[in-house]
Amino acid sequence: MKVLNVEETRNIHAGHAHFHWVCLDKTNYISKPYYGSLLEVGKAADRHRENYEDHKGKVFIFTCFRKCGK
């Protein structure tokens, strides 16, 4: 078995790579996982920004490699 360093382990996706959008307001809301394209999660994040105008600078998209439910 090969010993991996930290950087090599970060590049292992194991088939679970997906996106979330997060709103860093008081509740730190994390969205459901989006397994499609980045465009799909971007549209969902934009809808949240439109609904809550004071959250515009608090919404971000990130890639997640954990096993989240579909």
mmCIF file of C-alpha atoms in Angstrom, residues 10-57:
data_model
loop_
_atom_site.group_PDB
_atom_site.id
_atom_site.type_symbol
_atom_site.label_atom_id
_atom_site.label_comp_id
_atom_site.label_asym_id
_atom_site.label_seq_id
_atom_site.Cartn_x
_atom_site.Cartn_y
_atom_site.Cartn_z
ATOM 1 C CA ARG A 10 -7.091 16.190 -0.796
ATOM 2 C CA ASN A 11 -7.153 15.294 -4.496
ATOM 3 C CA ILE A 12 -9.043 12.022 -3.922
ATOM 4 C CA HIS A 13 -12.684 12.629 -4.754
ATOM 5 C CA ALA A 14 -14.041 9.067 -4.376
ATOM 6 C CA GLY A 15 -17.049 9.907 -6.558
ATOM 7 C CA HIS A 16 -18.862 12.132 -4.064
ATOM 8 C CA ALA A 17 -17.777 15.573 -5.289
ATOM 9 C CA HIS A 18 -20.683 18.015 -5.403
ATOM 10 C CA PHE A 19 -21.512 21.629 -4.637
ATOM 11 C CA HIS A 20 -23.327 23.488 -1.868
ATOM 12 C CA TRP A 21 -24.117 27.142 -1.386
ATOM 13 C CA VAL A 22 -23.816 28.557 2.084
ATOM 14 C CA CYS A 23 -25.241 31.734 3.594
ATOM 15 C CA LEU A 24 -23.038 33.017 6.396
ATOM 16 C CA ASP A 25 -25.775 34.959 8.139
ATOM 17 C CA LYS A 26 -26.770 34.325 11.757
ATOM 18 C CA THR A 27 -27.789 30.694 11.131
ATOM 19 C CA ASN A 28 -24.970 29.740 8.687
ATOM 20 C CA TYR A 29 -27.347 27.894 6.346
ATOM 21 C CA ILE A 30 -25.864 25.180 4.083
ATOM 22 C CA SER A 31 -27.932 24.130 1.071
ATOM 23 C CA LYS A 32 -28.723 20.654 -0.142
ATOM 24 C CA PRO A 33 -26.033 18.984 -2.286
ATOM 25 C CA TYR A 34 -26.050 19.803 -6.009
ATOM 26 C CA TYR A 35 -24.541 16.977 -8.060
ATOM 27 C CA GLY A 36 -25.122 18.706 -11.387
ATOM 28 C CA SER A 37 -23.238 21.601 -12.850
ATOM 29 C CA LEU A 38 -21.874 24.625 -11.061
ATOM 30 C CA LEU A 39 -24.424 26.684 -13.011
ATOM 31 C CA GLU A 40 -27.276 24.889 -11.232
ATOM 32 C CA VAL A 41 -25.996 25.716 -7.748
ATOM 33 C CA GLY A 42 -25.154 29.249 -8.867
ATOM 34 C CA LYS A 43 -28.765 29.846 -9.903
ATOM 35 C CA ALA A 44 -29.996 28.587 -6.517
ATOM 36 C CA ALA A 45 -27.567 30.883 -4.699
ATOM 37 C CA ASP A 46 -28.695 33.817 -6.863
ATOM 38 C CA ARG A 47 -32.338 33.109 -5.966
ATOM 39 C CA HIS A 48 -31.414 33.292 -2.277
ATOM 40 C CA ARG A 49 -29.573 36.582 -2.834
ATOM 41 C CA GLU A 50 -32.643 38.010 -4.595
ATOM 42 C CA ASN A 51 -35.004 36.907 -1.802
ATOM 43 C CA TYR A 52 -32.772 38.287 0.969
ATOM 44 C CA GLU A 53 -31.027 41.391 -0.329
ATOM 45 C CA ASP A 54 -29.048 41.971 2.883
ATOM 46 C CA HIS A 55 -27.427 38.517 2.387
ATOM 47 C CA LYS A 56 -25.791 39.385 -0.968
ATOM 48 C CA GLY A 57 -22.239 39.487 0.406
#
